[in-house]
Every structure is written in C-alpha cells, then in structure tokens.
Amino acid sequence: MKIRKAILIIHGFAGSTYDEEILAQDLELEWNFDVFTYTLKGHENNLFMNKKYQDWIDCSISQVEYLKKNGYKVIYVIGHSMGGVIACYLASKYKEIKKVVLAAPAFKYIYNKDDKFLTTIKKGKLLINDYGYEEVLKRALKSSISSAKEFMKLVRKYYYTPKKINVPVLIIQGLSDNLVPKDSSLYVYNSVKGKKVLLYLKDVNHDIFHSKKVYIINKKIKKFLKGNIQENIITM
C-alpha cells in the first residue's frame, strides 16, 4: 500500500502564499506532490494588529491535523522566514513530519530593540533596494507595531526548537538577504540533530522563491524531498 505524502508550505510575517507560489506550482504540477498552502491568521487582511502569535501557531497546528485526518502518514514542511520558525516547532511536535525545508528561517532578523534610529533607517533602505518601494510599503502597511511585537514573541518562544529536530533538514539562505542574516541559518544548521544541508546562495535576497535562481532552488528542494542527503555547507 502506497504511503500518502503531503507538503505543507508556510509563508512568513506580513507575507502570503504568493511568496512561495512558484515553488508550490512546481512541486504540484511538474513533480506531482500533494501540496498544501494556507494563509496565517490575520494575514489576509490589510491589518492584523489584533492577532497574537498563538493564533499563527494554532492555525498551523490545525493544518497538520487536517492532513493527518485525511490519511497523510508522511508530511514534509517548507517554511519561509517566520514560517521557518513555525515549521521547526511543528517538526518538534509531530512524528509525521519527516523532512523540513527552511528558507531564511527568521531566528535572527535585522530589526532589534538595540538598534539606533539611524541604523534602522539604513536597514529600511536596504530592504527597499531589494524589493522596491511599493512592495516594502505594502507589507509595512499590512503590519503594525503590535503585530511586529507578536512576531518577536514567537521567535523568543520557539528559539530553541531547532535543537529538538531529529529529521533531515535543508536550509536555504540568500547571501544578499537584508532581512534575515546568514547567522540565523547557521544557528539552525548547528542546532538540529538530524542530517542537514545548508545552501548559501549568492546574489539572492530574502525573496528567495522569486529570485533569479528560483528554479535551481526548486530542483534542490525536490532532490532533498525525494532522496537522501549528505551533511554539508554549500555555496552556489
């Protein structure tokens, strides 16, 4: 009897399923995976200041429970940015999750309480250079100070969950990422107990799945999900 397998994709803070749309289409249409995406609570609205980080965790848990109830014995989770933090938590909780892909997992991030005002402004300019003014403005308007605090609470709450992961993990990090530093991915690589690969990508920013290397990245993910891996840190 064939074991049913599913892929669950989790987007990041102030993001949407659009961010991983190309990946999801490739996995489902070209490679015949059963792919499931969803929108984190409140992210479908222009403002989600009334949502708590636990809402994002709860709706993610409900997605895994839905897959289990529908007969999926093997689940692969792909998390981007904050979605990577949530993916780590799910992998530490469910034995059905057999492999994890983390794209720029946001256990560390550019904004912090110790930044001076000018430092924050400079970082904001880097983001605009990466994504364009309209995209940065759209996401800034979608979020709020209270929701940003919830994001930081989530990271603090689940910061050590990578140490509880004992399944194969593929970590993908753009070296031109001005939002999540490469140290964040290195932290995860050094923490997880299962076999792991860390893939550093030159000239790729935080918007990994809309980069020029997206189809190369997608092939790496497919190979990881379908086969075995050898632990390594790779730059390409």
XYZ file of N, CA and C in Angstrom:
708
model
N 0.837 -1.197 0.000
C 0.000 0.000 0.000
C 0.879 1.257 0.000
N 0.585 2.189 -0.903
C 1.378 3.398 -1.027
C 1.083 4.347 0.134
N 2.149 4.831 0.757
C 2.000 5.789 1.861
C 1.731 7.172 1.287
N 0.699 7.818 1.770
C 0.353 9.148 1.286
C 1.296 10.183 1.900
N 1.814 11.050 1.025
C 2.746 12.091 1.450
C 2.201 13.462 1.083
N 2.420 14.426 1.953
C 1.954 15.788 1.707
C 3.082 16.772 1.976
N 3.034 17.902 1.278
C 3.944 19.009 1.536
C 3.122 20.190 2.042
N 3.513 20.729 3.178
C 2.841 21.883 3.761
C 3.795 23.071 3.700
N 3.365 24.164 3.052
C 4.204 25.351 2.886
C 3.679 26.479 3.769
N 4.591 27.111 4.520
C 4.222 28.165 5.457
C 4.935 29.463 5.075
N 4.173 30.513 4.823
C 4.771 31.796 4.441
C 5.256 32.561 5.677
N 5.849 33.717 5.440
C 6.455 34.489 6.518
C 5.598 35.632 7.031
N 6.176 36.386 7.953
C 5.495 37.515 8.584
C 5.167 38.585 7.552
N 3.914 39.061 7.568
C 3.406 40.075 6.637
C 3.444 39.590 5.192
N 3.597 38.284 5.001
C 3.630 37.722 3.663
C 2.320 37.057 3.293
N 2.396 36.202 2.271
C 1.215 35.481 1.813
C 1.666 34.268 1.024
N 0.714 33.464 0.576
C 1.044 32.280 -0.213
C 1.673 32.664 -1.554
N 1.509 33.914 -1.968
C 2.127 34.386 -3.213
C 3.645 34.250 -3.163
N 4.235 34.430 -1.984
C 5.691 34.411 -1.861
C 6.291 33.078 -2.298
N 5.559 31.983 -2.089
C 6.055 30.644 -2.448
C 5.246 30.029 -3.596
N 4.549 30.870 -4.345
C 3.639 30.385 -5.387
C 4.355 29.578 -6.463
N 5.511 30.052 -6.923
C 6.250 29.354 -7.979
C 6.694 27.982 -7.493
N 7.197 27.918 -6.266
C 7.604 26.645 -5.677
C 6.422 25.692 -5.583
N 5.305 26.157 -5.065
C 4.127 25.310 -4.893
C 3.647 24.759 -6.238
N 3.635 25.593 -7.264
C 3.196 25.153 -8.583
C 4.130 24.104 -9.157
N 5.447 24.326 -8.991
C 6.422 23.346 -9.478
C 6.251 22.000 -8.786
N 6.135 22.025 -7.482
C 6.022 20.787 -6.719
C 4.740 20.030 -7.074
N 3.663 20.764 -7.287
C 2.367 20.124 -7.530
C 2.158 19.740 -8.982
N 2.419 20.653 -9.904
C 2.090 20.423 -11.303
C 3.169 19.633 -12.035
N 4.448 19.966 -11.767
C 5.527 19.309 -12.503
C 5.989 18.033 -11.826
N 5.990 18.014 -10.493
C 6.569 16.877 -9.780
C 5.545 16.024 -9.042
N 4.255 16.376 -9.169
C 3.157 15.538 -8.673
C 3.160 15.296 -7.161
N 3.607 16.280 -6.401
C 3.458 16.217 -4.955
C 2.067 16.716 -4.567
N 1.570 16.257 -3.438
C 0.343 16.819 -2.863
C 0.759 18.015 -2.013
N 0.485 19.218 -2.513
C 0.973 20.440 -1.891
C -0.177 21.204 -1.250
N 0.048 21.681 -0.036
C -0.964 22.437 0.697
C -0.347 23.753 1.176
N -1.028 24.844 0.872
C -0.617 26.156 1.359
C -1.779 26.771 2.130
N -1.481 27.726 2.962
C -2.536 28.390 3.722
C -2.049 29.769 4.143
N -2.993 30.613 4.510
C -2.682 31.967 4.946
C -2.765 32.039 6.464
N -1.709 32.504 7.087
C -1.703 32.632 8.540
C -2.793 33.598 8.994
N -3.341 33.332 10.148
C -4.450 34.130 10.679
C -4.138 35.636 10.630
N -5.074 36.384 10.087
C -4.939 37.825 10.033
C -4.183 38.353 8.836
N -3.381 37.500 8.176
C -2.581 37.966 7.052
C -3.407 38.195 5.793
N -4.640 37.748 5.807
C -5.494 38.006 4.654
C -6.068 39.421 4.689
N -5.905 40.115 5.815
C -6.447 41.459 5.973
C -5.352 42.502 5.789
N -5.752 43.741 5.609
C -4.781 44.832 5.493
C -4.037 45.064 6.796
N -4.717 44.838 7.903
C -4.097 44.984 9.217
C -4.379 43.738 10.045
N -3.389 43.255 10.773
C -3.643 42.095 11.627
C -3.141 42.364 13.040
N -3.314 43.611 13.492
C -2.808 44.001 14.807
C -3.532 43.280 15.939
N -4.726 42.740 15.675
C -5.478 42.077 16.737
C -5.142 40.599 16.860
N -4.195 40.105 16.077
C -3.814 38.700 16.128
C -2.581 38.502 16.999
N -2.578 37.402 17.728
C -1.452 37.039 18.575
C -0.635 35.937 17.906
N 0.609 35.806 18.343
C 1.449 34.780 17.724
C 0.851 33.390 17.911
N 0.117 33.190 19.004
C -0.505 31.896 19.231
C -1.558 31.580 18.165
N -2.172 32.622 17.601
C -3.124 32.415 16.503
C -2.422 31.802 15.299
N -1.202 32.265 15.024
C -0.443 31.732 13.889
C -0.013 30.288 14.158
N 0.341 30.010 15.401
C 0.702 28.644 15.772
C -0.520 27.729 15.695
N -1.632 28.183 16.229
C -2.844 27.349 16.263
C -3.339 27.000 14.865
N -3.322 27.977 13.956
C -3.817 27.668 12.616
C -2.847 26.755 11.871
N -1.560 26.817 12.223
C -0.574 25.912 11.620
C -0.770 24.492 12.146
N -1.030 24.370 13.432
C -1.328 23.056 14.014
C -2.567 22.455 13.365
N -3.574 23.288 13.134
C -4.814 22.784 12.530
C -4.567 22.264 11.117
N -3.610 22.849 10.416
C -3.275 22.370 9.070
C -2.667 20.968 9.128
N -1.758 20.751 10.076
C -1.154 19.425 10.219
C -2.207 18.402 10.645
N -3.069 18.790 11.559
C -4.132 17.883 11.997
C -5.064 17.525 10.842
N -5.343 18.495 9.988
C -6.180 18.243 8.804
C -5.529 17.197 7.896
N -4.227 17.332 7.672
C -3.516 16.373 6.822
C -3.529 14.980 7.441
N -3.333 14.913 8.733
C -3.366 13.618 9.423
C -4.736 12.959 9.286
N -5.784 13.731 9.485
C -7.141 13.189 9.399
C -7.479 12.719 7.992
N -6.799 13.285 7.004
C -7.050 12.913 5.614
C -6.079 11.853 5.100
N -5.432 11.167 6.023
C -4.681 9.969 5.667
C -3.229 10.156 5.287
N -2.673 11.347 5.499
C -1.266 11.554 5.166
C -0.394 11.092 6.330
N 0.391 10.046 6.044
C 1.256 9.468 7.072
C 2.634 10.123 7.096
N 3.005 10.744 5.973
C 4.287 11.425 5.862
C 4.027 12.862 5.428
N 4.573 13.809 6.195
C 4.388 15.223 5.890
C 5.756 15.890 5.796
N 5.963 16.632 4.723
C 7.148 17.466 4.574
C 6.714 18.915 4.766
N 7.467 19.673 5.548
C 7.112 21.059 5.821
C 8.174 21.987 5.250
N 7.707 23.013 4.540
C 8.582 24.048 3.999
C 8.180 25.374 4.626
N 9.106 26.023 5.314
C 8.806 27.287 5.975
C 9.736 28.391 5.522
N 9.169 29.534 5.202
C 9.946 30.691 4.750
C 9.926 31.779 5.820
N 11.102 32.231 6.238
C 11.239 33.329 7.193
C 10.556 32.971 8.525
N 9.555 33.735 8.967
C 8.843 33.358 10.192
C 8.200 31.991 10.048
N 7.810 31.653 8.835
C 7.270 30.320 8.581
C 8.270 29.227 8.885
N 9.567 29.554 8.792
C 10.602 28.592 9.149
C 10.643 28.324 10.639
N 10.384 29.362 11.430
C 10.316 29.194 12.883
C 9.128 28.297 13.243
N 7.989 28.567 12.611
C 6.795 27.747 12.848
C 7.031 26.314 12.392
N 7.692 26.143 11.252
C 7.987 24.804 10.737
C 8.832 24.012 11.723
N 9.802 24.670 12.354
C 10.637 23.986 13.345
C 9.804 23.521 14.532
N 8.908 24.378 14.970
C 8.036 23.981 16.080
C 7.192 22.760 15.701
N 6.590 22.788 14.524
C 5.754 21.664 14.089
C 6.572 20.377 13.997
N 7.792 20.489 13.480
C 8.650 19.313 13.343
C 9.039 18.741 14.703
N 9.128 19.600 15.717
C 9.455 19.121 17.062
C 8.248 18.487 17.745
N 7.055 18.731 17.196
C 5.816 18.283 17.829
C 5.231 17.023 17.183
N 5.381 16.892 15.854
C 4.692 15.816 15.130
C 5.669 14.800 14.549
N 5.456 13.534 14.869
C 6.301 12.469 14.329
C 6.027 12.236 12.854
N 4.882 12.704 12.359
C 4.536 12.538 10.942
C 5.378 13.421 10.030
N 5.995 14.449 10.595
C 6.838 15.338 9.796
C 8.216 14.704 9.670
N 8.545 14.308 8.447
C 9.749 13.512 8.210
C 10.905 14.309 7.624
N 10.603 15.424 6.966
C 11.652 16.287 6.416
C 11.201 17.736 6.515
N 12.200 18.626 6.621
C 11.902 20.048 6.774
C 12.799 20.859 5.843
N 12.207 21.828 5.159
C 12.957 22.800 4.357
C 12.751 24.171 4.977
N 13.845 24.846 5.272
C 13.782 26.167 5.896
C 14.447 27.182 4.990
N 13.675 28.149 4.511
C 14.201 29.210 3.657
C 14.337 30.478 4.482
N 15.569 30.916 4.701
C 15.847 32.099 5.522
C 15.067 32.074 6.831
N 15.231 31.031 7.635
C 14.481 30.928 8.893
C 14.813 32.091 9.822
N 13.774 32.785 10.300
C 13.976 34.070 10.965
C 14.194 33.947 12.473
N 15.161 33.146 12.871
C 15.511 33.083 14.288
C 16.347 34.289 14.699
N 16.946 34.951 13.713
C 17.608 36.234 13.892
C 17.103 37.129 12.764
N 17.041 38.439 13.000
C 16.492 39.340 11.984
C 17.095 40.721 12.163
N 16.916 41.584 11.157
C 17.680 42.837 11.145
C 17.243 43.827 12.212
N 15.945 43.863 12.529
C 15.481 44.852 13.495
C 15.532 44.279 14.903
N 16.077 45.024 15.824
C 16.073 44.601 17.216
C 16.019 45.823 18.115
N 15.720 45.577 19.361
C 15.482 46.677 20.307
C 16.726 47.519 20.570
N 17.914 46.994 20.222
C 19.144 47.725 20.487
C 19.565 48.635 19.338
N 18.860 48.533 18.183
C 19.203 49.366 17.040
C 18.949 50.839 17.334
N 19.880 51.678 16.928
C 19.653 53.107 16.993
C 18.810 53.522 15.796
N 18.226 54.701 15.862
C 17.298 55.158 14.835
C 17.946 55.166 13.449
N 19.155 55.711 13.337
C 19.811 55.801 12.037
C 20.119 54.419 11.477
N 20.459 53.470 12.354
C 20.721 52.105 11.902
C 19.462 51.497 11.308
N 18.326 51.718 11.962
C 17.051 51.198 11.471
C 16.710 51.796 10.114
N 16.935 53.102 9.945
C 16.653 53.761 8.668
C 17.518 53.158 7.554
N 18.790 52.950 7.835
C 19.694 52.375 6.838
C 19.244 50.978 6.432
N 18.801 50.195 7.403
C 18.325 48.849 7.098
C 17.067 48.902 6.247
N 16.190 49.857 6.536
C 14.982 50.025 5.743
C 15.311 50.343 4.291
N 16.340 51.164 4.074
C 16.752 51.491 2.712
C 17.268 50.259 1.976
N 17.956 49.376 2.690
C 18.443 48.145 2.067
C 17.284 47.284 1.593
N 16.212 47.217 2.396
C 15.040 46.444 2.009
C 14.390 47.019 0.764
N 14.322 48.336 0.681
C 13.742 48.973 -0.499
C 14.589 48.666 -1.727
N 15.900 48.646 -1.554
C 16.776 48.281 -2.673
C 16.511 46.859 -3.145
N 16.205 45.976 -2.212
C 15.959 44.568 -2.551
C 14.610 44.354 -3.229
N 13.570 44.960 -2.665
C 12.213 44.600 -3.070
C 11.450 45.692 -3.791
N 11.947 46.911 -3.730
C 11.219 48.014 -4.323
C 10.338 48.706 -3.300
N 10.132 49.998 -3.506
C 9.408 50.809 -2.532
C 7.975 50.325 -2.338
N 7.270 50.023 -3.432
C 5.858 49.647 -3.339
C 5.654 48.380 -2.521
N 6.512 47.381 -2.738
C 6.364 46.113 -2.014
C 6.656 46.292 -0.528
N 7.708 47.033 -0.218
C 8.041 47.277 1.186
C 6.935 48.070 1.863
N 6.404 49.078 1.173
C 5.322 49.886 1.739
C 4.077 49.045 1.973
N 3.747 48.182 1.017
C 2.562 47.332 1.138
C 2.654 46.440 2.366
N 3.812 45.862 2.583
C 3.970 44.965 3.733
C 4.044 45.738 5.042
N 4.616 46.929 4.981
C 4.668 47.764 6.186
C 3.264 48.178 6.608
N 2.435 48.525 5.631
C 1.061 48.916 5.938
C 0.236 47.736 6.431
N 0.593 46.552 5.972
C -0.136 45.348 6.365
C 0.130 44.992 7.820
N 1.299 45.364 8.309
C 1.669 45.022 9.680
C 1.423 46.208 10.605
N 1.837 46.069 11.828
C 1.677 47.127 12.826
C 2.714 46.898 13.912
N 2.860 47.859 14.804
C 3.817 47.698 15.897
C 3.444 46.500 16.766
N 2.155 46.363 17.052
C 1.718 45.257 17.909
C 1.953 43.905 17.248
N 1.718 43.820 15.924
C 1.938 42.547 15.234
C 3.423 42.225 15.146
N 4.257 43.266 14.975
C 5.707 43.050 14.965
C 6.180 42.520 16.313
N 5.586 43.016 17.389
C 5.924 42.517 18.725
C 5.522 41.053 18.867
N 4.397 40.682 18.262
C 3.964 39.286 18.307
C 4.942 38.395 17.555
N 5.448 38.897 16.439
C 6.476 38.160 15.697
C 7.701 37.917 16.581
N 8.145 38.951 17.281
C 9.319 38.819 18.141
C 9.058 37.873 19.309
N 7.839 37.893 19.833
C 7.467 36.953 20.897
C 7.542 35.520 20.393
N 7.060 35.304 19.168
C 7.078 33.960 18.586
C 8.511 33.445 18.461
N 9.401 34.305 17.969
C 10.801 33.905 17.811
C 11.422 33.569 19.165
N 11.166 34.408 20.167
C 11.708 34.132 21.508
C 11.160 32.823 22.073
N 9.871 32.597 21.890
C 9.219 31.405 22.426
C 9.790 30.131 21.838
N 10.068 30.142 20.532
C 10.461 28.909 19.850
C 11.911 28.923 19.371
N 12.708 29.798 19.973
C 14.090 29.961 19.524
C 14.892 28.657 19.617
N 14.596 27.842 20.599
C 15.408 26.640 20.812
C 14.798 25.373 20.200
N 13.705 25.513 19.462
C 13.093 24.312 18.870
C 13.983 23.597 17.859
N 14.895 24.289 17.124
C 15.774 23.518 16.223
C 16.558 22.419 16.937
N 16.860 22.609 18.211
C 17.610 21.611 18.966
C 16.793 20.328 19.193
N 15.473 20.405 18.967
C 14.590 19.258 19.174
C 14.285 18.505 17.880
N 14.871 18.950 16.770
C 14.563 18.354 15.465
C 15.567 17.256 15.148
N 15.034 16.071 14.849
C 15.889 14.917 14.565
C 15.534 14.289 13.220
N 15.098 15.108 12.279
C 14.789 14.648 10.923
C 15.654 15.439 9.947
N 15.806 14.965 8.697
C 16.625 15.701 7.729
C 16.094 17.116 7.481
N 17.032 18.063 7.394
C 16.676 19.467 7.208
C 17.525 20.069 6.089
N 16.860 20.758 5.168
C 17.539 21.551 4.148
C 17.313 23.016 4.488
N 18.406 23.768 4.638
C 18.333 25.184 4.975
C 18.842 25.988 3.785
N 18.066 26.976 3.364
C 18.411 27.794 2.205
C 18.529 29.241 2.649
N 19.647 29.875 2.306
C 19.889 31.244 2.762
C 20.502 32.075 1.656
N 19.846 33.183 1.294
C 20.424 34.120 0.344
C 21.497 34.958 1.006
N 22.642 35.087 0.359
C 23.745 35.856 0.933
C 23.542 37.359 0.773
N 22.536 37.764 -0.011
C 22.197 39.184 -0.145
C 20.930 39.527 0.633
N 20.570 38.664 1.562
C 19.377 38.867 2.377
C 19.624 39.993 3.377
N 18.839 41.069 3.272
C 18.986 42.194 4.183
C 17.968 42.167 5.316
N 17.224 41.081 5.419
C 16.213 40.956 6.466
C 16.602 39.906 7.505
N 16.997 38.721 7.027
C 17.455 37.648 7.914
C 18.925 37.374 7.615
N 19.813 37.562 8.577
C 21.246 37.358 8.336
C 21.599 35.882 8.213
N 22.725 35.621 7.566
C 23.144 34.229 7.349
C 23.424 33.517 8.669
N 23.732 34.270 9.725
C 23.970 33.663 11.036
C 22.735 32.922 11.548
N 21.567 33.364 11.119
C 20.331 32.704 11.546
C 20.273 31.279 11.015
N 20.603 31.125 9.734
C 20.595 29.791 9.138
C 21.719 28.922 9.692
N 22.863 29.541 9.964
C 23.979 28.796 10.548
C 23.621 28.316 11.950
N 22.892 29.136 12.697
C 22.417 28.731 14.016
C 21.556 27.473 13.920
N 20.646 27.455 12.963
C 19.783 26.277 12.794
C 20.616 25.067 12.396
N 21.535 25.265 11.461
C 22.384 24.166 10.991
C 23.159 23.534 12.153
N 23.660 24.356 13.029
C 24.447 23.852 14.158
C 23.581 23.277 15.278
N 22.270 23.527 15.221
C 21.386 23.114 16.307
C 20.654 21.799 16.047
N 20.205 21.580 14.804
C 19.378 20.400 14.539
C 20.203 19.126 14.695
N 19.529 18.067 15.129
C 20.207 16.799 15.394
C 20.202 15.869 14.193
N 19.240 16.050 13.296
C 19.155 15.185 12.123
C 20.167 15.587 11.067
N 20.214 14.832 9.972
C 21.092 15.180 8.863
C 20.644 16.527 8.291
N 21.620 17.323 7.876
C 21.252 18.654 7.403
C 22.199 19.142 6.323
N 21.651 20.019 5.475
C 22.420 20.702 4.437
C 22.103 22.187 4.522
N 23.128 23.014 4.471
C 22.953 24.461 4.442
C 23.405 24.959 3.073
N 22.478 25.548 2.340
C 22.747 26.027 0.990
C 22.766 27.553 0.996
N 23.956 28.132 0.824
C 24.098 29.577 0.697
C 24.009 29.946 -0.784
N 23.227 30.972 -1.083
C 23.015 31.378 -2.468
C 23.536 32.795 -2.700
N 24.479 32.931 -3.605
C 24.998 34.245 -3.954
C 23.937 35.048 -4.712
N 23.920 36.341 -4.496
C 23.039 37.262 -5.231
C 21.563 36.922 -5.078
N 21.184 36.354 -3.932
C 19.774 36.060 -3.641
C 19.410 36.760 -2.340
N 18.286 37.505 -2.361
C 17.867 38.220 -1.169
C 16.807 37.425 -0.402
N 16.037 38.105 0.429
C 15.060 37.408 1.280
C 13.908 36.813 0.475
N 13.622 37.384 -0.659
C 12.524 36.905 -1.509
C 13.020 35.723 -2.343
N 13.396 34.664 -1.662
C 14.103 33.535 -2.260
C 13.357 32.910 -3.432
N 12.055 32.732 -3.281
C 11.301 31.980 -4.282
C 10.792 32.836 -5.433
N 11.283 34.084 -5.499
C 11.066 34.924 -6.676
C 12.408 35.422 -7.214
N 13.478 34.774 -6.810
C 14.809 35.177 -7.239
C 15.124 34.596 -8.615
N 16.251 35.020 -9.172
C 16.689 34.509 -10.471
C 17.046 33.026 -10.408
N 17.317 32.545 -9.202
C 17.725 31.148 -9.039
C 16.589 30.256 -8.560
N 15.349 30.729 -8.686
C 14.218 30.011 -8.099
C 14.096 28.585 -8.630
N 14.307 28.378 -9.918
C 14.121 27.034 -10.464
C 15.262 26.093 -10.059
N 16.452 26.648 -9.872
C 17.557 25.857 -9.328
C 17.240 25.470 -7.884
N 16.727 26.433 -7.134
C 16.349 26.178 -5.749
C 15.270 25.108 -5.672
N 14.274 25.226 -6.532
C 13.186 24.250 -6.542
C 13.689 22.836 -6.824
N 14.651 22.717 -7.731
C 15.215 21.402 -8.044
C 15.979 20.836 -6.842
N 16.684 21.711 -6.114
C 17.383 21.271 -4.908
C 16.396 20.756 -3.863
N 15.272 21.437 -3.742
C 14.245 21.015 -2.784
C 13.654 19.682 -3.199
N 13.348 19.530 -4.479
C 12.795 18.271 -4.983
C 13.756 17.112 -4.702
N 15.039 17.322 -4.996
C 16.042 16.280 -4.771
C 16.117 15.913 -3.298
N 16.053 16.916 -2.437
C 16.090 16.683 -0.998
C 14.878 15.885 -0.538
N 13.705 16.237 -1.027
C 12.482 15.566 -0.590
C 12.396 14.132 -1.119
N 12.975 13.897 -2.268
C 12.869 12.574 -2.888
C 14.002 11.615 -2.523
N 15.109 12.134 -2.003
C 16.256 11.263 -1.768
C 16.933 11.477 -0.441
N 18.141 10.935 -0.314
C 18.943 11.075 0.887
C 19.887 12.261 0.744
N 20.474 12.691 1.836
C 21.390 13.828 1.791
C 22.677 13.496 2.534
N 23.728 14.217 2.162
C 24.982 14.167 2.900
C 25.187 15.526 3.557
N 25.513 15.520 4.823
C 25.662 16.785 5.547
C 26.747 17.634 4.901
N 26.397 18.920 4.696
C 27.345 19.784 4.022
C 26.875 21.230 4.091
N 27.821 22.156 3.928
C 27.513 23.557 3.724
C 27.974 23.913 2.326
N 27.063 24.354 1.483
C 27.332 24.585 0.069
C 27.061 26.045 -0.280
N 27.922 26.637 -1.078
C 27.693 27.975 -1.602
C 27.620 27.895 -3.116
N 26.582 28.482 -3.680
C 26.438 28.426 -5.133
C 25.823 29.729 -5.669
